[in-house]
Amino acid sequence: MTDPCVVATGLETARLTSLLNMKILDTPPQQEFDEITRLAALACDAASAAITLVDADRGWFKSRVRVGVPEVPREHALCSLEIDRPTLLVIPDTHLDRRCADNPLTQGDDAIRFYAGAPLITSTGHCIGRLCVMGHEPRVGLTDGQHGALTELARIVSDRIEARQNRQIGLIASQVVDVTSDAILCADAIGRITFWNAAAEAMFGRPAADAIGAELSIIVPQRFRAAHRAGFAAAAQGGHMKLAGQMVALTAVKADDSEFPIELSLSRWQSESGSPAFAAIIRDISARKLLEREREQAWDFLNTVIEHLPAMLFVKDVQTQRYLLMNKAGAEIAELPQADFIGRTDSELFPGRGEGYEARDRAACEVPGVHVHESQHVRTDGQQVHLRTKRLRVDSLEGQPRYLLGLIEDVTEARRAQAEVARLATYDSLTGLRNRVSYIERLGMLVEARSPFALLSIDLDRFKAINDQFGHLVGDDVLLRAALRLSGLASSGDLLARVGGDEFVMVLIGGDADKRCRRVASAIVTALEEPIATDRVRAHIGASVGVALFPRDAETVDAIRQASDLALYRAKDQGRGTACFYSEAMDATMREHQMLEIALREAIEADAITLAFQPVRSLETGHITSFEALARWTHDVRGSVPPSEFIPLAEECGLIEKLGAGLLRRACNEATRWPDHIRVAVNLSPLQFQNDRLCETVRQVLKDTGLASERLQLEVTEGLLIRDVDRTFRQLQQLRSLGIQILMDDFGVGYSSLSYFERFPFDKVKIDRTFVDTAPTSAASQAIIKAVAQLGTTLGMGVVAEGVETKEQLQLLTTYGCSHVQGYLTGRPMTPADAYDAVLTEQKTVGNQDFVI
């Protein structure tokens, strides 16, 4: 027995499908439906009316008269009652109908008390909604005339909904015809064109106005028209149409008489008058024909390429192993005529060797994919060549092995080049010693085998100065000669490698390595102390050596290398030209160094590096003219860490740029609190000049803090200038263009090149405190101070003497012509608050020069 619930569900699904196919839900209002709704309300003398479409969740009003909402939930829609019974539904009083109980639409002041709805029936027999009228008062019902009017109006609504759908389908079909790239045209029984779409206009070069009414033969070349007319006449009489239902390739003609290839499909249909008519779909296949010609040309081209390919190319039959193709290069490599290969096997062509070729062919045919084999071949002239053969099985469309494709290349030169690359990958191209990668691999083997050895890390002293001063050619010559000296000190079983620019390692291998290493390390230092004579210069370099022993000092490759590097670091720190052996104390020092680096990073992130300010006074007035900003760091455990320790650490671990920018910002912020005539001097690290961001950083800090650029002084050292003179002066000039003063700090302790003053007009030069300390007792120091002071006066530069601690020093500096002094005598470094108080106090006691006594 059929389940009624299943039937009801199926009917509702079909009803909803019919409604959705109408594509009318949620469409904008339309006048034709609004007029019917108003007429229904008028005919039935109703307060309101609506065309209600009932979907799965709601009752949606396509048209409504005096209905305040566009839709209601389906459970509240009276039109959904008895939706499965397509008959007129009348409810005289909703308050008396139990189906309307608890329906909010039938409650309240504007309650619906009367309802009548005529079903909207589609051509498929489904009720998709109702045309309904409603009132706020109960009624007996509808009169016969009202009953008939409401039912007829509902039928009109259904017809118009379906007519609307048909118009949409027709519109879609029309749009498809208009936008398709295929030409679509129709002709009547006598062959006159009755339809001509836009694609036909473009394809044949004829506008529709000219084509419609003309004979269909206008698209047929003149030489084919007689046959066309005869065939068309026969088809019009009901005869057989060989073009019907299939695409046939033909030749068509355009309005300009140019011919082109087409594919045409013709079908017969009946016009509205009942007479036979024909429709044709035509596709321009010019591009396809062109592609076919191009494919033919490509095939010819491919054959040419195969024939002239510089590598052997062959094709064999999988079953018989006989050659089907052999190109010209293959015949030349095999030293046989090309025609000899076709139809023959390798055994027939190469007696004694062919069986091996065939065995490899069979192996390649058994497993899909590319199979590569390399072999040596001796030509008849005795030349040995290296051949690489790639074999690939090609299957048929049915998946069965069909052909064997082979490509044989002469890779003799490539193998020679690879051998050279392998050599270069192992050895340093300049010195011929092993390189870094090869040395580390060899070290790994020794560690894995637990073979005792001594690792000597060697760094050439003063090499960079030689390379910078005399150029890379001289530098390379020095490196080569140094490598030769080192080679003379290594035993036959030892390993010598160049691992960096001027860095070498020597690995002493064997049980006596711990005994030999001290002697060899000393010999290295001695050998490289001797000047190295090149074609251009006599170079004095020297070497520092760090020594670590395996397995005593470390038991892994990384650890032994680190131990040797620590020893080298200590050797260089002890004054270079020495050899140093690793100890656990070095490791502890390194760990402490790393912990300090971590703490410094955290301090910089927390902006915990502060500033002290030391005044610089004018010897002429005794007044403070500026403060030098001095970095200060208090470590949680170590307490105060001197700048001489944490500034180099920041430079070493890449923090100096961030630290420098933070201190610059802090100094400029503080200076904005001082009187406008007081400047602030900030030291720059040479590493801050290694990129091109310095000028932009300074500009941004000045902008953010509001400090006038002429109140900022930047101090640079001579050490900065010798690193990259041109680049440095370029950046200093950019800073000077902002209005900033540039000072040379610590003058006299570096190279002290007077040419710097010729190339760049420094605002002030600061004499290093070492000359000030010895000025009262050293004639040389006095002479240097006098010379610098006179130079400053001549060039218009201020001269600042640093480290002034006694009145005797002050008197001498005044006598010698220095313009400014800085030191404990004239003012110790002070906190920002004390610096602020000092300039305010000085303003109140202008003229106080007691310190000049």
PDB file of C-alpha atoms in Angstrom, residues 255-514:
ATOM      1  CA  ALA A 255      30.438  39.796 -49.882  1.00  0.00           C
ATOM      2  CA  ASP A 256      33.868  40.770 -51.261  1.00  0.00           C
ATOM      3  CA  ASP A 257      33.972  37.466 -53.246  1.00  0.00           C
ATOM      4  CA  SER A 258      36.736  36.060 -51.046  1.00  0.00           C
ATOM      5  CA  GLU A 259      36.318  32.371 -50.313  1.00  0.00           C
ATOM      6  CA  PHE A 260      36.882  30.652 -46.982  1.00  0.00           C
ATOM      7  CA  PRO A 261      36.273  27.165 -45.518  1.00  0.00           C
ATOM      8  CA  ILE A 262      33.188  26.489 -43.407  1.00  0.00           C
ATOM      9  CA  GLU A 263      31.355  23.683 -41.657  1.00  0.00           C
ATOM     10  CA  LEU A 264      27.580  23.698 -42.248  1.00  0.00           C
ATOM     11  CA  SER A 265      24.700  21.808 -40.694  1.00  0.00           C
ATOM     12  CA  LEU A 266      21.246  22.155 -42.290  1.00  0.00           C
ATOM     13  CA  SER A 267      17.910  21.188 -40.735  1.00  0.00           C
ATOM     14  CA  ARG A 268      14.345  21.250 -41.964  1.00  0.00           C
ATOM     15  CA  TRP A 269      11.530  22.800 -39.877  1.00  0.00           C
ATOM     16  CA  GLN A 270       7.974  24.051 -40.387  1.00  0.00           C
ATOM     17  CA  SER A 271       7.147  27.741 -40.354  1.00  0.00           C
ATOM     18  CA  GLU A 272       4.075  29.228 -38.698  1.00  0.00           C
ATOM     19  CA  SER A 273       2.276  29.147 -42.056  1.00  0.00           C
ATOM     20  CA  GLY A 274       2.906  25.402 -42.292  1.00  0.00           C
ATOM     21  CA  SER A 275       5.244  25.615 -45.278  1.00  0.00           C
ATOM     22  CA  PRO A 276       8.688  23.977 -45.086  1.00  0.00           C
ATOM     23  CA  ALA A 277      11.633  26.095 -43.970  1.00  0.00           C
ATOM     24  CA  PHE A 278      15.301  25.514 -43.363  1.00  0.00           C
ATOM     25  CA  ALA A 279      17.796  26.602 -40.708  1.00  0.00           C
ATOM     26  CA  ALA A 280      21.549  26.458 -41.052  1.00  0.00           C
ATOM     27  CA  ILE A 281      24.356  26.701 -38.527  1.00  0.00           C
ATOM     28  CA  ILE A 282      27.638  27.722 -40.127  1.00  0.00           C
ATOM     29  CA  ARG A 283      31.073  27.762 -38.536  1.00  0.00           C
ATOM     30  CA  ASP A 284      34.121  29.489 -40.008  1.00  0.00           C
ATOM     31  CA  ILE A 285      36.916  26.899 -39.899  1.00  0.00           C
ATOM     32  CA  SER A 286      39.619  29.107 -41.407  1.00  0.00           C
ATOM     33  CA  ALA A 287      41.554  29.063 -38.137  1.00  0.00           C
ATOM     34  CA  ARG A 288      41.266  25.290 -37.920  1.00  0.00           C
ATOM     35  CA  LYS A 289      42.409  24.828 -41.481  1.00  0.00           C
ATOM     36  CA  LEU A 290      45.294  27.168 -40.773  1.00  0.00           C
ATOM     37  CA  LEU A 291      46.127  25.115 -37.694  1.00  0.00           C
ATOM     38  CA  GLU A 292      46.074  21.947 -39.788  1.00  0.00           C
ATOM     39  CA  ARG A 293      48.481  23.508 -42.272  1.00  0.00           C
ATOM     40  CA  GLU A 294      50.642  24.646 -39.378  1.00  0.00           C
ATOM     41  CA  ARG A 295      50.607  21.112 -38.002  1.00  0.00           C
ATOM     42  CA  GLU A 296      51.739  19.786 -41.332  1.00  0.00           C
ATOM     43  CA  GLN A 297      54.496  22.366 -41.400  1.00  0.00           C
ATOM     44  CA  ALA A 298      55.369  21.483 -37.809  1.00  0.00           C
ATOM     45  CA  TRP A 299      55.605  17.822 -38.794  1.00  0.00           C
ATOM     46  CA  ASP A 300      57.925  18.700 -41.634  1.00  0.00           C
ATOM     47  CA  PHE A 301      59.890  20.897 -39.242  1.00  0.00           C
ATOM     48  CA  LEU A 302      60.059  18.098 -36.689  1.00  0.00           C
ATOM     49  CA  ASN A 303      61.399  15.713 -39.294  1.00  0.00           C
ATOM     50  CA  THR A 304      64.023  18.296 -40.195  1.00  0.00           C
ATOM     51  CA  VAL A 305      64.954  18.764 -36.542  1.00  0.00           C
ATOM     52  CA  ILE A 306      65.233  15.009 -36.014  1.00  0.00           C
ATOM     53  CA  GLU A 307      67.398  14.635 -39.053  1.00  0.00           C
ATOM     54  CA  HIS A 308      69.718  17.468 -38.034  1.00  0.00           C
ATOM     55  CA  LEU A 309      69.682  16.837 -34.295  1.00  0.00           C
ATOM     56  CA  PRO A 310      73.291  16.778 -33.045  1.00  0.00           C
ATOM     57  CA  ALA A 311      72.495  13.705 -30.920  1.00  0.00           C
ATOM     58  CA  MET A 312      71.655  10.177 -32.050  1.00  0.00           C
ATOM     59  CA  LEU A 313      67.897   9.595 -32.180  1.00  0.00           C
ATOM     60  CA  PHE A 314      66.493   6.155 -32.973  1.00  0.00           C
ATOM     61  CA  VAL A 315      63.148   4.364 -32.819  1.00  0.00           C
ATOM     62  CA  LYS A 316      62.798   0.571 -32.619  1.00  0.00           C
ATOM     63  CA  ASP A 317      59.891  -1.834 -32.706  1.00  0.00           C
ATOM     64  CA  VAL A 318      59.439  -3.269 -29.216  1.00  0.00           C
ATOM     65  CA  GLN A 319      58.561  -6.759 -30.432  1.00  0.00           C
ATOM     66  CA  THR A 320      61.221  -7.268 -33.098  1.00  0.00           C
ATOM     67  CA  GLN A 321      63.857  -4.813 -31.797  1.00  0.00           C
ATOM     68  CA  ARG A 322      64.407  -3.724 -35.390  1.00  0.00           C
ATOM     69  CA  TYR A 323      65.198  -0.107 -36.219  1.00  0.00           C
ATOM     70  CA  LEU A 324      62.338   1.985 -37.600  1.00  0.00           C
ATOM     71  CA  LEU A 325      64.208   5.309 -37.601  1.00  0.00           C
ATOM     72  CA  MET A 326      67.784   6.463 -37.265  1.00  0.00           C
ATOM     73  CA  ASN A 327      68.791  10.087 -37.764  1.00  0.00           C
ATOM     74  CA  LYS A 328      71.901  11.398 -39.461  1.00  0.00           C
ATOM     75  CA  ALA A 329      73.854  12.119 -36.244  1.00  0.00           C
ATOM     76  CA  GLY A 330      73.207   8.575 -35.028  1.00  0.00           C
ATOM     77  CA  ALA A 331      74.606   7.071 -38.179  1.00  0.00           C
ATOM     78  CA  GLU A 332      77.709   9.248 -37.836  1.00  0.00           C
ATOM     79  CA  ILE A 333      78.246   8.234 -34.188  1.00  0.00           C
ATOM     80  CA  ALA A 334      77.831   4.557 -35.118  1.00  0.00           C
ATOM     81  CA  GLU A 335      80.042   5.072 -38.192  1.00  0.00           C
ATOM     82  CA  LEU A 336      77.559   3.265 -40.463  1.00  0.00           C
ATOM     83  CA  PRO A 337      75.407   4.444 -43.406  1.00  0.00           C
ATOM     84  CA  GLN A 338      72.009   5.719 -42.255  1.00  0.00           C
ATOM     85  CA  ALA A 339      70.104   3.384 -44.605  1.00  0.00           C
ATOM     86  CA  ASP A 340      71.767   0.306 -43.079  1.00  0.00           C
ATOM     87  CA  PHE A 341      69.796   0.633 -39.841  1.00  0.00           C
ATOM     88  CA  ILE A 342      66.187   0.432 -41.057  1.00  0.00           C
ATOM     89  CA  GLY A 343      64.745  -3.067 -40.552  1.00  0.00           C
ATOM     90  CA  ARG A 344      67.833  -4.492 -38.856  1.00  0.00           C
ATOM     91  CA  THR A 345      68.744  -5.333 -35.254  1.00  0.00           C
ATOM     92  CA  ASP A 346      71.798  -4.387 -33.184  1.00  0.00           C
ATOM     93  CA  SER A 347      73.018  -7.978 -33.296  1.00  0.00           C
ATOM     94  CA  GLU A 348      73.053  -7.818 -37.084  1.00  0.00           C
ATOM     95  CA  LEU A 349      74.691  -4.387 -37.140  1.00  0.00           C
ATOM     96  CA  PHE A 350      77.244  -4.783 -34.332  1.00  0.00           C
ATOM     97  CA  PRO A 351      78.336  -8.392 -33.984  1.00  0.00           C
ATOM     98  CA  GLY A 352      79.762  -9.061 -30.538  1.00  0.00           C
ATOM     99  CA  ARG A 353      78.351  -5.833 -29.055  1.00  0.00           C
ATOM    100  CA  GLY A 354      74.767  -5.796 -30.270  1.00  0.00           C
ATOM    101  CA  GLU A 355      73.573  -8.394 -27.742  1.00  0.00           C
ATOM    102  CA  GLY A 356      74.440  -6.031 -24.896  1.00  0.00           C
ATOM    103  CA  TYR A 357      72.525  -3.157 -26.551  1.00  0.00           C
ATOM    104  CA  GLU A 358      69.498  -5.399 -27.030  1.00  0.00           C
ATOM    105  CA  ALA A 359      69.564  -6.542 -23.402  1.00  0.00           C
ATOM    106  CA  ARG A 360      69.417  -2.928 -22.237  1.00  0.00           C
ATOM    107  CA  ASP A 361      66.579  -2.295 -24.719  1.00  0.00           C
ATOM    108  CA  ARG A 362      64.568  -5.183 -23.271  1.00  0.00           C
ATOM    109  CA  ALA A 363      65.119  -3.916 -19.724  1.00  0.00           C
ATOM    110  CA  ALA A 364      63.875  -0.460 -20.729  1.00  0.00           C
ATOM    111  CA  CYS A 365      60.780  -1.946 -22.365  1.00  0.00           C
ATOM    112  CA  GLU A 366      59.804  -3.867 -19.235  1.00  0.00           C
ATOM    113  CA  VAL A 367      59.485  -0.826 -16.934  1.00  0.00           C
ATOM    114  CA  PRO A 368      57.902   2.516 -17.954  1.00  0.00           C
ATOM    115  CA  GLY A 369      59.946   5.672 -17.603  1.00  0.00           C
ATOM    116  CA  VAL A 370      63.285   6.986 -18.824  1.00  0.00           C
ATOM    117  CA  HIS A 371      66.234   4.630 -18.499  1.00  0.00           C
ATOM    118  CA  VAL A 372      69.714   6.208 -18.578  1.00  0.00           C
ATOM    119  CA  HIS A 373      72.942   4.372 -19.298  1.00  0.00           C
ATOM    120  CA  GLU A 374      76.424   5.754 -19.809  1.00  0.00           C
ATOM    121  CA  SER A 375      79.281   3.966 -21.492  1.00  0.00           C
ATOM    122  CA  GLN A 376      82.694   4.471 -23.033  1.00  0.00           C
ATOM    123  CA  HIS A 377      83.066   3.975 -26.772  1.00  0.00           C
ATOM    124  CA  VAL A 378      86.258   3.858 -28.811  1.00  0.00           C
ATOM    125  CA  ARG A 379      85.904   5.105 -32.360  1.00  0.00           C
ATOM    126  CA  THR A 380      87.742   3.566 -35.280  1.00  0.00           C
ATOM    127  CA  ASP A 381      90.262   6.425 -35.138  1.00  0.00           C
ATOM    128  CA  GLY A 382      91.099   5.491 -31.538  1.00  0.00           C
ATOM    129  CA  GLN A 383      89.322   8.447 -29.943  1.00  0.00           C
ATOM    130  CA  GLN A 384      87.503   7.569 -26.730  1.00  0.00           C
ATOM    131  CA  VAL A 385      84.099   9.165 -26.290  1.00  0.00           C
ATOM    132  CA  HIS A 386      81.646   9.119 -23.420  1.00  0.00           C
ATOM    133  CA  LEU A 387      78.064   8.342 -24.515  1.00  0.00           C
ATOM    134  CA  ARG A 388      74.876   8.771 -22.500  1.00  0.00           C
ATOM    135  CA  THR A 389      71.837   6.806 -23.742  1.00  0.00           C
ATOM    136  CA  LYS A 390      68.272   7.557 -22.670  1.00  0.00           C
ATOM    137  CA  ARG A 391      65.632   4.942 -23.509  1.00  0.00           C
ATOM    138  CA  LEU A 392      61.858   5.416 -23.237  1.00  0.00           C
ATOM    139  CA  ARG A 393      59.104   2.938 -24.015  1.00  0.00           C
ATOM    140  CA  VAL A 394      56.194   4.430 -25.983  1.00  0.00           C
ATOM    141  CA  ASP A 395      52.857   2.644 -25.635  1.00  0.00           C
ATOM    142  CA  SER A 396      49.994   2.452 -28.135  1.00  0.00           C
ATOM    143  CA  LEU A 397      46.612   4.074 -27.507  1.00  0.00           C
ATOM    144  CA  GLU A 398      45.478   0.710 -26.118  1.00  0.00           C
ATOM    145  CA  GLY A 399      48.302   0.791 -23.570  1.00  0.00           C
ATOM    146  CA  GLN A 400      50.435  -1.895 -25.190  1.00  0.00           C
ATOM    147  CA  PRO A 401      54.235  -1.422 -25.610  1.00  0.00           C
ATOM    148  CA  ARG A 402      54.778  -0.307 -29.215  1.00  0.00           C
ATOM    149  CA  TYR A 403      58.019   1.612 -29.750  1.00  0.00           C
ATOM    150  CA  LEU A 404      61.344   2.161 -28.036  1.00  0.00           C
ATOM    151  CA  LEU A 405      62.641   5.725 -28.340  1.00  0.00           C
ATOM    152  CA  GLY A 406      66.340   6.262 -27.800  1.00  0.00           C
ATOM    153  CA  LEU A 407      68.515   9.369 -27.535  1.00  0.00           C
ATOM    154  CA  ILE A 408      72.301   9.040 -27.425  1.00  0.00           C
ATOM    155  CA  GLU A 409      74.430  12.092 -26.632  1.00  0.00           C
ATOM    156  CA  ASP A 410      78.171  12.550 -26.789  1.00  0.00           C
ATOM    157  CA  VAL A 411      78.856  13.895 -23.279  1.00  0.00           C
ATOM    158  CA  THR A 412      82.637  13.689 -23.440  1.00  0.00           C
ATOM    159  CA  GLU A 413      83.157  17.440 -23.008  1.00  0.00           C
ATOM    160  CA  ALA A 414      80.486  17.615 -20.318  1.00  0.00           C
ATOM    161  CA  ARG A 415      82.217  14.902 -18.307  1.00  0.00           C
ATOM    162  CA  ARG A 416      85.534  16.693 -18.637  1.00  0.00           C
ATOM    163  CA  ALA A 417      83.880  19.893 -17.463  1.00  0.00           C
ATOM    164  CA  GLN A 418      82.250  18.057 -14.545  1.00  0.00           C
ATOM    165  CA  ALA A 419      85.595  16.672 -13.534  1.00  0.00           C
ATOM    166  CA  GLU A 420      86.960  20.217 -13.525  1.00  0.00           C
ATOM    167  CA  VAL A 421      83.954  21.441 -11.531  1.00  0.00           C
ATOM    168  CA  ALA A 422      84.489  18.637  -9.052  1.00  0.00           C
ATOM    169  CA  ARG A 423      88.107  19.716  -8.714  1.00  0.00           C
ATOM    170  CA  LEU A 424      87.068  23.335  -8.198  1.00  0.00           C
ATOM    171  CA  ALA A 425      84.442  22.225  -5.676  1.00  0.00           C
ATOM    172  CA  THR A 426      87.193  20.544  -3.673  1.00  0.00           C
ATOM    173  CA  TYR A 427      90.102  22.934  -4.136  1.00  0.00           C
ATOM    174  CA  ASP A 428      90.569  26.693  -3.863  1.00  0.00           C
ATOM    175  CA  SER A 429      91.028  28.195  -7.332  1.00  0.00           C
ATOM    176  CA  LEU A 430      93.698  30.706  -6.208  1.00  0.00           C
ATOM    177  CA  THR A 431      95.998  28.687  -3.982  1.00  0.00           C
ATOM    178  CA  GLY A 432      95.234  25.138  -5.094  1.00  0.00           C
ATOM    179  CA  LEU A 433      94.624  24.152  -1.455  1.00  0.00           C
ATOM    180  CA  ARG A 434      91.490  22.384  -0.304  1.00  0.00           C
ATOM    181  CA  ASN A 435      88.526  24.703   0.124  1.00  0.00           C
ATOM    182  CA  ARG A 436      86.197  25.196   3.088  1.00  0.00           C
ATOM    183  CA  VAL A 437      83.599  22.588   2.080  1.00  0.00           C
ATOM    184  CA  SER A 438      86.189  19.921   1.336  1.00  0.00           C
ATOM    185  CA  TYR A 439      88.067  20.637   4.577  1.00  0.00           C
ATOM    186  CA  ILE A 440      84.894  20.319   6.698  1.00  0.00           C
ATOM    187  CA  GLU A 441      83.990  17.022   4.999  1.00  0.00           C
ATOM    188  CA  ARG A 442      87.486  15.663   5.681  1.00  0.00           C
ATOM    189  CA  LEU A 443      87.305  16.872   9.275  1.00  0.00           C
ATOM    190  CA  GLY A 444      84.007  15.025   9.658  1.00  0.00           C
ATOM    191  CA  MET A 445      85.615  11.804   8.467  1.00  0.00           C
ATOM    192  CA  LEU A 446      88.439  12.151  10.981  1.00  0.00           C
ATOM    193  CA  VAL A 447      86.003  12.803  13.826  1.00  0.00           C
ATOM    194  CA  GLU A 448      83.820   9.860  12.816  1.00  0.00           C
ATOM    195  CA  ALA A 449      86.876   7.584  12.691  1.00  0.00           C
ATOM    196  CA  ARG A 450      88.060   8.942  16.082  1.00  0.00           C
ATOM    197  CA  SER A 451      91.462   9.699  14.550  1.00  0.00           C
ATOM    198  CA  PRO A 452      93.484  12.117  16.753  1.00  0.00           C
ATOM    199  CA  PHE A 453      94.445  15.389  15.103  1.00  0.00           C
ATOM    200  CA  ALA A 454      95.424  18.976  15.829  1.00  0.00           C
ATOM    201  CA  LEU A 455      93.457  21.774  14.190  1.00  0.00           C
ATOM    202  CA  LEU A 456      95.397  24.986  13.557  1.00  0.00           C
ATOM    203  CA  SER A 457      93.328  28.041  12.555  1.00  0.00           C
ATOM    204  CA  ILE A 458      95.569  30.594  10.839  1.00  0.00           C
ATOM    205  CA  ASP A 459      94.675  34.219  10.200  1.00  0.00           C
ATOM    206  CA  LEU A 460      96.990  36.536   8.240  1.00  0.00           C
ATOM    207  CA  ASP A 461      97.667  39.762  10.115  1.00  0.00           C
ATOM    208  CA  ARG A 462      97.542  43.131   8.326  1.00  0.00           C
ATOM    209  CA  PHE A 463      96.433  41.481   5.085  1.00  0.00           C
ATOM    210  CA  LYS A 464      93.370  43.700   4.702  1.00  0.00           C
ATOM    211  CA  ALA A 465      95.527  46.814   4.793  1.00  0.00           C
ATOM    212  CA  ILE A 466      97.745  45.355   2.053  1.00  0.00           C
ATOM    213  CA  ASN A 467      94.728  44.398  -0.049  1.00  0.00           C
ATOM    214  CA  ASP A 468      93.048  47.808   0.379  1.00  0.00           C
ATOM    215  CA  GLN A 469      96.205  49.785  -0.251  1.00  0.00           C
ATOM    216  CA  PHE A 470      97.690  47.897  -3.188  1.00  0.00           C
ATOM    217  CA  GLY A 471      94.666  46.186  -4.736  1.00  0.00           C
ATOM    218  CA  HIS A 472      93.376  42.674  -5.191  1.00  0.00           C
ATOM    219  CA  LEU A 473      96.065  41.563  -7.617  1.00  0.00           C
ATOM    220  CA  VAL A 474      98.788  42.187  -5.043  1.00  0.00           C
ATOM    221  CA  GLY A 475      96.536  40.685  -2.371  1.00  0.00           C
ATOM    222  CA  ASP A 476      96.068  37.507  -4.389  1.00  0.00           C
ATOM    223  CA  ASP A 477      99.824  37.259  -4.953  1.00  0.00           C
ATOM    224  CA  VAL A 478     100.439  37.586  -1.215  1.00  0.00           C
ATOM    225  CA  LEU A 479      97.865  34.895  -0.470  1.00  0.00           C
ATOM    226  CA  LEU A 480      99.405  32.533  -2.991  1.00  0.00           C
ATOM    227  CA  ARG A 481     102.922  33.007  -1.600  1.00  0.00           C
ATOM    228  CA  ALA A 482     101.660  32.627   1.972  1.00  0.00           C
ATOM    229  CA  ALA A 483      99.950  29.373   0.958  1.00  0.00           C
ATOM    230  CA  LEU A 484     103.233  28.103  -0.491  1.00  0.00           C
ATOM    231  CA  ARG A 485     105.029  28.828   2.792  1.00  0.00           C
ATOM    232  CA  LEU A 486     102.326  27.022   4.749  1.00  0.00           C
ATOM    233  CA  SER A 487     102.513  24.052   2.375  1.00  0.00           C
ATOM    234  CA  GLY A 488     106.210  23.744   3.115  1.00  0.00           C
ATOM    235  CA  LEU A 489     105.455  23.345   6.820  1.00  0.00           C
ATOM    236  CA  ALA A 490     102.851  20.553   6.447  1.00  0.00           C
ATOM    237  CA  SER A 491     103.767  16.882   6.371  1.00  0.00           C
ATOM    238  CA  SER A 492     102.561  14.610   3.584  1.00  0.00           C
ATOM    239  CA  GLY A 493      99.640  13.239   5.590  1.00  0.00           C
ATOM    240  CA  ASP A 494      98.436  16.604   6.853  1.00  0.00           C
ATOM    241  CA  LEU A 495      95.576  18.688   5.484  1.00  0.00           C
ATOM    242  CA  LEU A 496      95.970  22.334   4.488  1.00  0.00           C
ATOM    243  CA  ALA A 497      92.980  24.428   3.342  1.00  0.00           C
ATOM    244  CA  ARG A 498      92.033  28.007   2.601  1.00  0.00           C
ATOM    245  CA  VAL A 499      88.678  28.602   4.318  1.00  0.00           C
ATOM    246  CA  GLY A 500      88.196  32.360   3.814  1.00  0.00           C
ATOM    247  CA  GLY A 501      89.742  35.484   2.373  1.00  0.00           C
ATOM    248  CA  ASP A 502      92.897  35.450   4.493  1.00  0.00           C
ATOM    249  CA  GLU A 503      92.002  32.479   6.666  1.00  0.00           C
ATOM    250  CA  PHE A 504      93.726  29.082   6.470  1.00  0.00           C
ATOM    251  CA  VAL A 505      93.567  25.872   8.472  1.00  0.00           C
ATOM    252  CA  MET A 506      96.113  23.131   8.905  1.00  0.00           C
ATOM    253  CA  VAL A 507      95.078  19.737  10.255  1.00  0.00           C
ATOM    254  CA  LEU A 508      97.963  17.711  11.659  1.00  0.00           C
ATOM    255  CA  ILE A 509      96.890  14.073  11.481  1.00  0.00           C
ATOM    256  CA  GLY A 510      98.291  11.140  13.425  1.00  0.00           C
ATOM    257  CA  GLY A 511      99.162  10.035  16.934  1.00  0.00           C
ATOM    258  CA  ASP A 512     102.000  12.559  17.175  1.00  0.00           C
ATOM    259  CA  ALA A 513      99.812  15.522  16.221  1.00  0.00           C
ATOM    260  CA  ASP A 514      99.700  16.802  19.828  1.00  0.00           C
TER     261      ASP A 514
END
